[in-house]
PDB file of C-alpha atoms in Angstrom:
ATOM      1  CA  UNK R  22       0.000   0.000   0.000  1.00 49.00           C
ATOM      2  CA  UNK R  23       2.933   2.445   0.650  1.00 60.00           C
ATOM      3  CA  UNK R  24       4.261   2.050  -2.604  1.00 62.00           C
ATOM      4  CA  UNK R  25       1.529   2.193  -4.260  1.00 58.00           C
ATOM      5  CA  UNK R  26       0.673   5.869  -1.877  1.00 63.00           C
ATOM      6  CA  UNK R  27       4.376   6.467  -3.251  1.00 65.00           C
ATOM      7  CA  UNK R  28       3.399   5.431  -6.632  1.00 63.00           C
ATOM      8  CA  UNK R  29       0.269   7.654  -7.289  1.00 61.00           C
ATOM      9  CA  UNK R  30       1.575  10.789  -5.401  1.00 65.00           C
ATOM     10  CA  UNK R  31       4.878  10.789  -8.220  1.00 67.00           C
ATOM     11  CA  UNK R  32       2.591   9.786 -11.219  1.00 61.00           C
ATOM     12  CA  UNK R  33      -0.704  11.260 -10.586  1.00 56.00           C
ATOM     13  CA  UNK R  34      -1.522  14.729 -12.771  1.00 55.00           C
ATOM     14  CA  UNK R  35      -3.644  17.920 -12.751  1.00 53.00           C
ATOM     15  CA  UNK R  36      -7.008  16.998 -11.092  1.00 48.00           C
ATOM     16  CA  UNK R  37      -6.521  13.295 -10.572  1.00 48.00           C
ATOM     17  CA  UNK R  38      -7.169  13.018  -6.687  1.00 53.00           C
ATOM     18  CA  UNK R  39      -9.335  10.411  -7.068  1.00 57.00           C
ATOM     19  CA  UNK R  40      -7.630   6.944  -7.178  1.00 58.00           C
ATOM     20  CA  UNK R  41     -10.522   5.937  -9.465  1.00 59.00           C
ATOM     21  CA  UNK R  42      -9.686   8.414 -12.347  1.00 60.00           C
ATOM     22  CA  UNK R  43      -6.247   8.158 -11.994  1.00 60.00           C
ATOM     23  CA  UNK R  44      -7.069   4.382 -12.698  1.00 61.00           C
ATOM     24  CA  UNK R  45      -9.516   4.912 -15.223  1.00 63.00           C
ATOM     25  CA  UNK R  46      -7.203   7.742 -17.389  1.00 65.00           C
ATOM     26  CA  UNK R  47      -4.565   4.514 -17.516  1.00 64.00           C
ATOM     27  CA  UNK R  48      -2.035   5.724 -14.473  1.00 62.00           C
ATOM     28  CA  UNK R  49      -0.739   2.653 -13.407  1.00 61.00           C
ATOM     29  CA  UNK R  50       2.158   0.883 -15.570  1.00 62.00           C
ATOM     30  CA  UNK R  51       1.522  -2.779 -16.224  1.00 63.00           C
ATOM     31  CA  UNK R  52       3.342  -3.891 -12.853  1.00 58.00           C
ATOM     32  CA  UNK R  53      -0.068  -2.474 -10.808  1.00 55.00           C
ATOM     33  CA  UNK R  54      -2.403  -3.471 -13.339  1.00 55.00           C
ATOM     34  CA  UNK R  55      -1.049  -7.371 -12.340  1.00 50.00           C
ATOM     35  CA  UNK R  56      -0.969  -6.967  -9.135  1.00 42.00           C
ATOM     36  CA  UNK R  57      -3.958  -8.949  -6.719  1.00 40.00           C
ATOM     37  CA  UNK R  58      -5.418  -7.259  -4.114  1.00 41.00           C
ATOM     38  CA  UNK R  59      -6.502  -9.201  -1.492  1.00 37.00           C
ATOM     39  CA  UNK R  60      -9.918  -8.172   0.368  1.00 37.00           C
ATOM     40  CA  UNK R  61     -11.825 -10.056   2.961  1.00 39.00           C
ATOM     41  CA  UNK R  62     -15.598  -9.735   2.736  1.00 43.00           C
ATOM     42  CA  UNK R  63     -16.510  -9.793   6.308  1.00 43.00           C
ATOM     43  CA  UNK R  64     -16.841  -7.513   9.386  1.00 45.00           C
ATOM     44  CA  UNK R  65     -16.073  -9.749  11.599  1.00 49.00           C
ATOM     45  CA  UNK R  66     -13.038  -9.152  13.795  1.00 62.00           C
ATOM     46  CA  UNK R  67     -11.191  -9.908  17.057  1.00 69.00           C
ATOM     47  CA  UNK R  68     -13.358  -8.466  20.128  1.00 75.00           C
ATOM     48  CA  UNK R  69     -11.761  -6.240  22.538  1.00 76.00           C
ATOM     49  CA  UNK R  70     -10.045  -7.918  25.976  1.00 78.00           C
ATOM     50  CA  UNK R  71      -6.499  -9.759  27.086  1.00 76.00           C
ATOM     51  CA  UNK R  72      -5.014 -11.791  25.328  1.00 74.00           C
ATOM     52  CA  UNK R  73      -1.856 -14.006  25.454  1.00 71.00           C
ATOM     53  CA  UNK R  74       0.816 -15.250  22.673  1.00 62.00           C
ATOM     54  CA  UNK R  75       3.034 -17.741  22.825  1.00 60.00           C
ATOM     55  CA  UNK R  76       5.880 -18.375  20.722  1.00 56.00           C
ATOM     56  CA  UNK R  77       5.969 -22.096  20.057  1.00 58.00           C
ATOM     57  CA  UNK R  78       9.418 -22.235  18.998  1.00 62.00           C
ATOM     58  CA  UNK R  79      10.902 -20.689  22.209  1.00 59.00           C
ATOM     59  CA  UNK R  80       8.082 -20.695  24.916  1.00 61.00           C
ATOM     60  CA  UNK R  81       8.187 -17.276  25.261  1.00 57.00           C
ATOM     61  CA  UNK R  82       4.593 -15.438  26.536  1.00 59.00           C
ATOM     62  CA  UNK R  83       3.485 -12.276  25.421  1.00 72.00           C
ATOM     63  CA  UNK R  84       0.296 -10.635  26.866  1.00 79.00           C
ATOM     64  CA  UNK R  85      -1.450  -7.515  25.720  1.00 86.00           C
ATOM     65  CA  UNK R  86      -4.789  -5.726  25.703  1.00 89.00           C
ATOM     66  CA  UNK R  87      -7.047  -5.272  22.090  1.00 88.00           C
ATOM     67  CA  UNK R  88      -8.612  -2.497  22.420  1.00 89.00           C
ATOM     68  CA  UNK R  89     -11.164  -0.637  20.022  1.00 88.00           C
ATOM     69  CA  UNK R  90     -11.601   2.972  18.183  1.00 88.00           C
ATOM     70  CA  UNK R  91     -14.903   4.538  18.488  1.00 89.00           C
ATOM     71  CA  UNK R  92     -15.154   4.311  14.680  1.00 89.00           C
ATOM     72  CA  UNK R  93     -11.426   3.630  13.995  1.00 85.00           C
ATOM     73  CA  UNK R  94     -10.914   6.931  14.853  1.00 86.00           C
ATOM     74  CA  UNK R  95      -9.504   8.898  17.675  1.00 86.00           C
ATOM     75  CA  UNK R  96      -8.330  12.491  19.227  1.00 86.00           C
ATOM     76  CA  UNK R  97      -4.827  12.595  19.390  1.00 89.00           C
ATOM     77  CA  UNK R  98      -4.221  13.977  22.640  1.00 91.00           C
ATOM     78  CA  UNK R  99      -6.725  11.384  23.699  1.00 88.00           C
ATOM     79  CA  UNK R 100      -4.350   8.864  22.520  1.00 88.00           C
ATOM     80  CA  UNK R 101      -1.020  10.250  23.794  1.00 90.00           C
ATOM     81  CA  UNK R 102      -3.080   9.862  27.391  1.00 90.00           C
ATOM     82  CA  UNK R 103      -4.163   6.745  26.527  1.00 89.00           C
ATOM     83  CA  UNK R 104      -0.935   5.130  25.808  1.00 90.00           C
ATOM     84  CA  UNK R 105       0.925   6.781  28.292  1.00 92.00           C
ATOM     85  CA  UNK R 106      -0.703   5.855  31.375  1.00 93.00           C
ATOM     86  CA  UNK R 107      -1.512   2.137  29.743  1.00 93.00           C
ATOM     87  CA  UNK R 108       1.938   2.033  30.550  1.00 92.00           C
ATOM     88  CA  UNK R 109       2.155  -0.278  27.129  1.00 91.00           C
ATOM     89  CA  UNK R 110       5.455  -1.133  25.730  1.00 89.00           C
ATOM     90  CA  UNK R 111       4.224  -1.331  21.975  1.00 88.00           C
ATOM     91  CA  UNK R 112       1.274   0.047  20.165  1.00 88.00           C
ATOM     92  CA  UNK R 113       0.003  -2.146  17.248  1.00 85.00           C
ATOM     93  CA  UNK R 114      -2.614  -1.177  14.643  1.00 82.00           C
ATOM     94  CA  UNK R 115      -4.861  -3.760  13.385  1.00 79.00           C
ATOM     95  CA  UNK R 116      -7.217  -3.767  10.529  1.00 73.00           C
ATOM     96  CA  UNK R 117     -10.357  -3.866  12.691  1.00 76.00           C
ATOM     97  CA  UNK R 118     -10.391  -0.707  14.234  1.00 79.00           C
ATOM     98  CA  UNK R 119      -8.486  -2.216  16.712  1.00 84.00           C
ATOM     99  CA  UNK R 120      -5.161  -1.377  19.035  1.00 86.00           C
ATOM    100  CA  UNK R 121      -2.767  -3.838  20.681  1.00 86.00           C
ATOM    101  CA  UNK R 122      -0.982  -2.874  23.313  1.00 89.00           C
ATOM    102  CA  UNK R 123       1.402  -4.953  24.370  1.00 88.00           C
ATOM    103  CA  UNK R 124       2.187  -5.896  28.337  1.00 89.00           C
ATOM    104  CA  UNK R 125      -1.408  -4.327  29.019  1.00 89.00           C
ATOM    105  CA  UNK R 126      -3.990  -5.788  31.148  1.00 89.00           C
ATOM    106  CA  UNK R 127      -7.260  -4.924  31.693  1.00 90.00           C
ATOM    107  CA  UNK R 128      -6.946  -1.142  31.294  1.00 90.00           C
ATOM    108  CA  UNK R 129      -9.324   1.204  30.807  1.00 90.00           C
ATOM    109  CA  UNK R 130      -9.916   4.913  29.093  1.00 90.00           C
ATOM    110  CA  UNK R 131     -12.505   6.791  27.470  1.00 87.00           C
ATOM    111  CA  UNK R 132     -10.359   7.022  23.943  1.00 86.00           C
ATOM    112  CA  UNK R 133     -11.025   3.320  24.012  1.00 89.00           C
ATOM    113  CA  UNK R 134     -13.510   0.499  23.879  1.00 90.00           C
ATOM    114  CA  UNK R 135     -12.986  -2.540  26.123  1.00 88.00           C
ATOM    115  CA  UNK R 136     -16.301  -3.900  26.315  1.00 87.00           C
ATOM    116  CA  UNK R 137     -16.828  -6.783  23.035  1.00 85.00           C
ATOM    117  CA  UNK R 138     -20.489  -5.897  23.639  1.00 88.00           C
ATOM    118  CA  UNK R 139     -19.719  -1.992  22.600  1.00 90.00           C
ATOM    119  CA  UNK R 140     -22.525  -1.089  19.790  1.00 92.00           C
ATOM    120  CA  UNK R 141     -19.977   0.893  17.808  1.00 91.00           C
ATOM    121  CA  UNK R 142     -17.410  -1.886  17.132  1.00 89.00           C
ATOM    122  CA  UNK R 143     -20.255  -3.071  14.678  1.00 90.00           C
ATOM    123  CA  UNK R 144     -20.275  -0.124  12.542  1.00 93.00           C
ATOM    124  CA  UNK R 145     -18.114   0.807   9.951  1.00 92.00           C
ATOM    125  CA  UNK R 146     -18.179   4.454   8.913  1.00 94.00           C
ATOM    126  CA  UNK R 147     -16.036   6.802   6.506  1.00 94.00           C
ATOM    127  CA  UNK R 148     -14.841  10.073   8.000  1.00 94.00           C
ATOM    128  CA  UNK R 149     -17.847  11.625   6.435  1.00 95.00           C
ATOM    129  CA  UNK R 150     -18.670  15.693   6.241  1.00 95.00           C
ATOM    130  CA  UNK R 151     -16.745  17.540   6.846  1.00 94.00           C
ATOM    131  CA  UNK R 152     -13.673  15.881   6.349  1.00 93.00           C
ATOM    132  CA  UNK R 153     -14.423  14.447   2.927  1.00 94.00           C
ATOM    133  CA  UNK R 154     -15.497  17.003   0.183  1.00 94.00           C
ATOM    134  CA  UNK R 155     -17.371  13.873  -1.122  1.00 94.00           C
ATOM    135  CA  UNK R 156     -19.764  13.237   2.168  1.00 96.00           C
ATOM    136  CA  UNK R 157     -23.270  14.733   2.621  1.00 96.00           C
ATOM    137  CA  UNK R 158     -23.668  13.508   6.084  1.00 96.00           C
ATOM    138  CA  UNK R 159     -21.660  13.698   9.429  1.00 96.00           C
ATOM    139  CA  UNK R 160     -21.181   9.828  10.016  1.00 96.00           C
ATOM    140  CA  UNK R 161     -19.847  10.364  13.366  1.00 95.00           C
ATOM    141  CA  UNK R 162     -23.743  12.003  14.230  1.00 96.00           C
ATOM    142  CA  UNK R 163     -25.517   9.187  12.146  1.00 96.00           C
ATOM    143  CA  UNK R 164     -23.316   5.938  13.844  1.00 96.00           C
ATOM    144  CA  UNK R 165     -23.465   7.056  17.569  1.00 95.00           C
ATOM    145  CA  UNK R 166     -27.637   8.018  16.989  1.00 96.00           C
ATOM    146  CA  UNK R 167     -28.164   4.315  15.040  1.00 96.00           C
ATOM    147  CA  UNK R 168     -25.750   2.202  17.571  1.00 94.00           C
ATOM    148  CA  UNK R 169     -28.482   0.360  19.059  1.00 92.00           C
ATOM    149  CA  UNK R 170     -30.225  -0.641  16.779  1.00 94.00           C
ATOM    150  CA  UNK R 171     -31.147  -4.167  16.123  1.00 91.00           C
ATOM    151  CA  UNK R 172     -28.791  -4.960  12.816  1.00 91.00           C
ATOM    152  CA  UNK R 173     -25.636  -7.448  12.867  1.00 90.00           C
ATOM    153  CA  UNK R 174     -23.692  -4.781  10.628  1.00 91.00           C
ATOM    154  CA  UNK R 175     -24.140  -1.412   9.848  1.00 94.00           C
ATOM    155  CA  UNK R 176     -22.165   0.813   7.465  1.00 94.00           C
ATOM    156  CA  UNK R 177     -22.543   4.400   7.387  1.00 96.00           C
ATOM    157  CA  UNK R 178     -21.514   6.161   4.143  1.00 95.00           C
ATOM    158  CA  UNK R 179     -21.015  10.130   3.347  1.00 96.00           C
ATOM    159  CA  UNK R 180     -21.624   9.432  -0.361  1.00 94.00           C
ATOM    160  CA  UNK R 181     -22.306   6.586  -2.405  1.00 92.00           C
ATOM    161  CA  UNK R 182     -18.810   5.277  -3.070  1.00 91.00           C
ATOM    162  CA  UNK R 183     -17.976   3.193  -0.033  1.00 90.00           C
ATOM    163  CA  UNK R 184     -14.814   3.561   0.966  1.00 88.00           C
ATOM    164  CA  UNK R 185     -14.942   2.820   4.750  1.00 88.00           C
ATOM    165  CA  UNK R 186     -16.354  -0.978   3.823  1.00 87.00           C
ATOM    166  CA  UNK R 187     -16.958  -1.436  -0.348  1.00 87.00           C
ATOM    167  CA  UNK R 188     -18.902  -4.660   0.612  1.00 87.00           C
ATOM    168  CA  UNK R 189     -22.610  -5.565   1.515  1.00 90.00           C
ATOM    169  CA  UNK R 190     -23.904  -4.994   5.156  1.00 92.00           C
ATOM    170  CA  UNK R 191     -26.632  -5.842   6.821  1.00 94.00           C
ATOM    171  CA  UNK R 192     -28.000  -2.137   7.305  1.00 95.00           C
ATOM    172  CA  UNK R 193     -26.631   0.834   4.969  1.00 95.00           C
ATOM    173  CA  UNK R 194     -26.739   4.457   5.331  1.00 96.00           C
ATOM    174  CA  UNK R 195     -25.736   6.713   2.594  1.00 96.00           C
ATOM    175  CA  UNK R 196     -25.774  10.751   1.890  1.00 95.00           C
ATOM    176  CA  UNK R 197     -26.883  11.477  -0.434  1.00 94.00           C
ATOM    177  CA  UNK R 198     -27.682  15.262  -1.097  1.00 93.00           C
ATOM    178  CA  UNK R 199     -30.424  16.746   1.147  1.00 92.00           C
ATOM    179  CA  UNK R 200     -31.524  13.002   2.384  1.00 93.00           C
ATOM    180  CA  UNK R 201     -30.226   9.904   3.685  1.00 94.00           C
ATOM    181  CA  UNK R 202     -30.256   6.364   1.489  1.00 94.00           C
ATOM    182  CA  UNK R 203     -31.196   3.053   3.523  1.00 96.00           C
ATOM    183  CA  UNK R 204     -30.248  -0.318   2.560  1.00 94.00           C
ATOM    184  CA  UNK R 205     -30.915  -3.884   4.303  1.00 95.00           C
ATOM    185  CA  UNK R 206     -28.508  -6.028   2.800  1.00 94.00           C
ATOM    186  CA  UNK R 207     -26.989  -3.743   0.281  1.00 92.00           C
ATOM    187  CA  UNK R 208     -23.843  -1.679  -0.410  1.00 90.00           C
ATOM    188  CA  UNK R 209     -24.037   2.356  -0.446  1.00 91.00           C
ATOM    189  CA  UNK R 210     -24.121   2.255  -4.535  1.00 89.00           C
ATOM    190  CA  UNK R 211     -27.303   0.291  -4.387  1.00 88.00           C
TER     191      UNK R 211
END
């Protein structure tokens, strides 16, 4: 992914922001164009709590804490806090919205989620308005004022293209200009 960021930020011309049109004017060389990407359909991820590794080549045990971001996203003096008094030796990012910090236990903050049965850590969102130029909708409003309801998997989309999840949920909001667009089973586009 970083050389492709590397790729498209030396390459890209005039107006081509959009990875899409750089795409779709022919920007990438024949080496991109082969190359798989790899996406797994499912929301389904690691819940928040302790958990314990073990090498099994040399016995050694590792412990840490998962813990999850409201929405993948968090303040950053919120975080600095956070890590600091966690006391955690290592901060890893996962793909699920999720941190791991290592030598943790059972910690606790408001920049965090620890509870598995947290509404939020079953909604995927996009930074919405007015981050993204794109977004009709504040998806930060929309997620925490839909987080209980009754769905397995919601997505909450500023605009129709998808980026936070491109993949079928089983609720979808969408802005769309001057309303919102409400799926069951669907992707934003649909």
């Amino acid at each position: 992914i970083i050389r492709l960021a590397h790729f498209s930020a030396t390459h890209k011309r005039g107006m081509q922001r959009r990875i899409a049109r750089f795409i779709r004017d022919g920007g990438l060389t024949d080496e991109w164009q082969q190359t798989p990407i790899f996406l797994a359909e499912t929301p389904y991820a690691p819940a928040p709590g302790n958990i314990s590794l073990a090498d099994t080549d040399t016995g050694h045990q590792e412990y840490g804490q998962l813990a999850g971001l409201p929405l993948g996203r968090a303040d950053a003096s919120q975080l600095k806090e956070m890590i600091q008094q966690s006391g955690a030796e290592a901060v890893r990012l996962t793909p699920y919205n999720l941190l791991l910090l290592e030598a943790v236990q059972d910690f606790t903050h408001p920049a965090i989620i620890t509870d598995a049965q947290n509404p939020l850590l079953k909604i995927k969102a996009c930074v919405g308005a007015p981050y993204c130029q794109s977004a009709f909708i504040n998806t930060d409003e929309i997620a925490h004022a839909v987080q209980g309801l009754d769905a397995e998997f919601i997505h909450i989309s500023g605009c129709g293209k998808g980026c936070a999840y491109p993949y079928r949920a089983a609720l979808t909001i969408t802005g769309q200009p001057d309303t919102l667009h409400v799926v069951e089973n669907g992707y934003p586009w649909d």
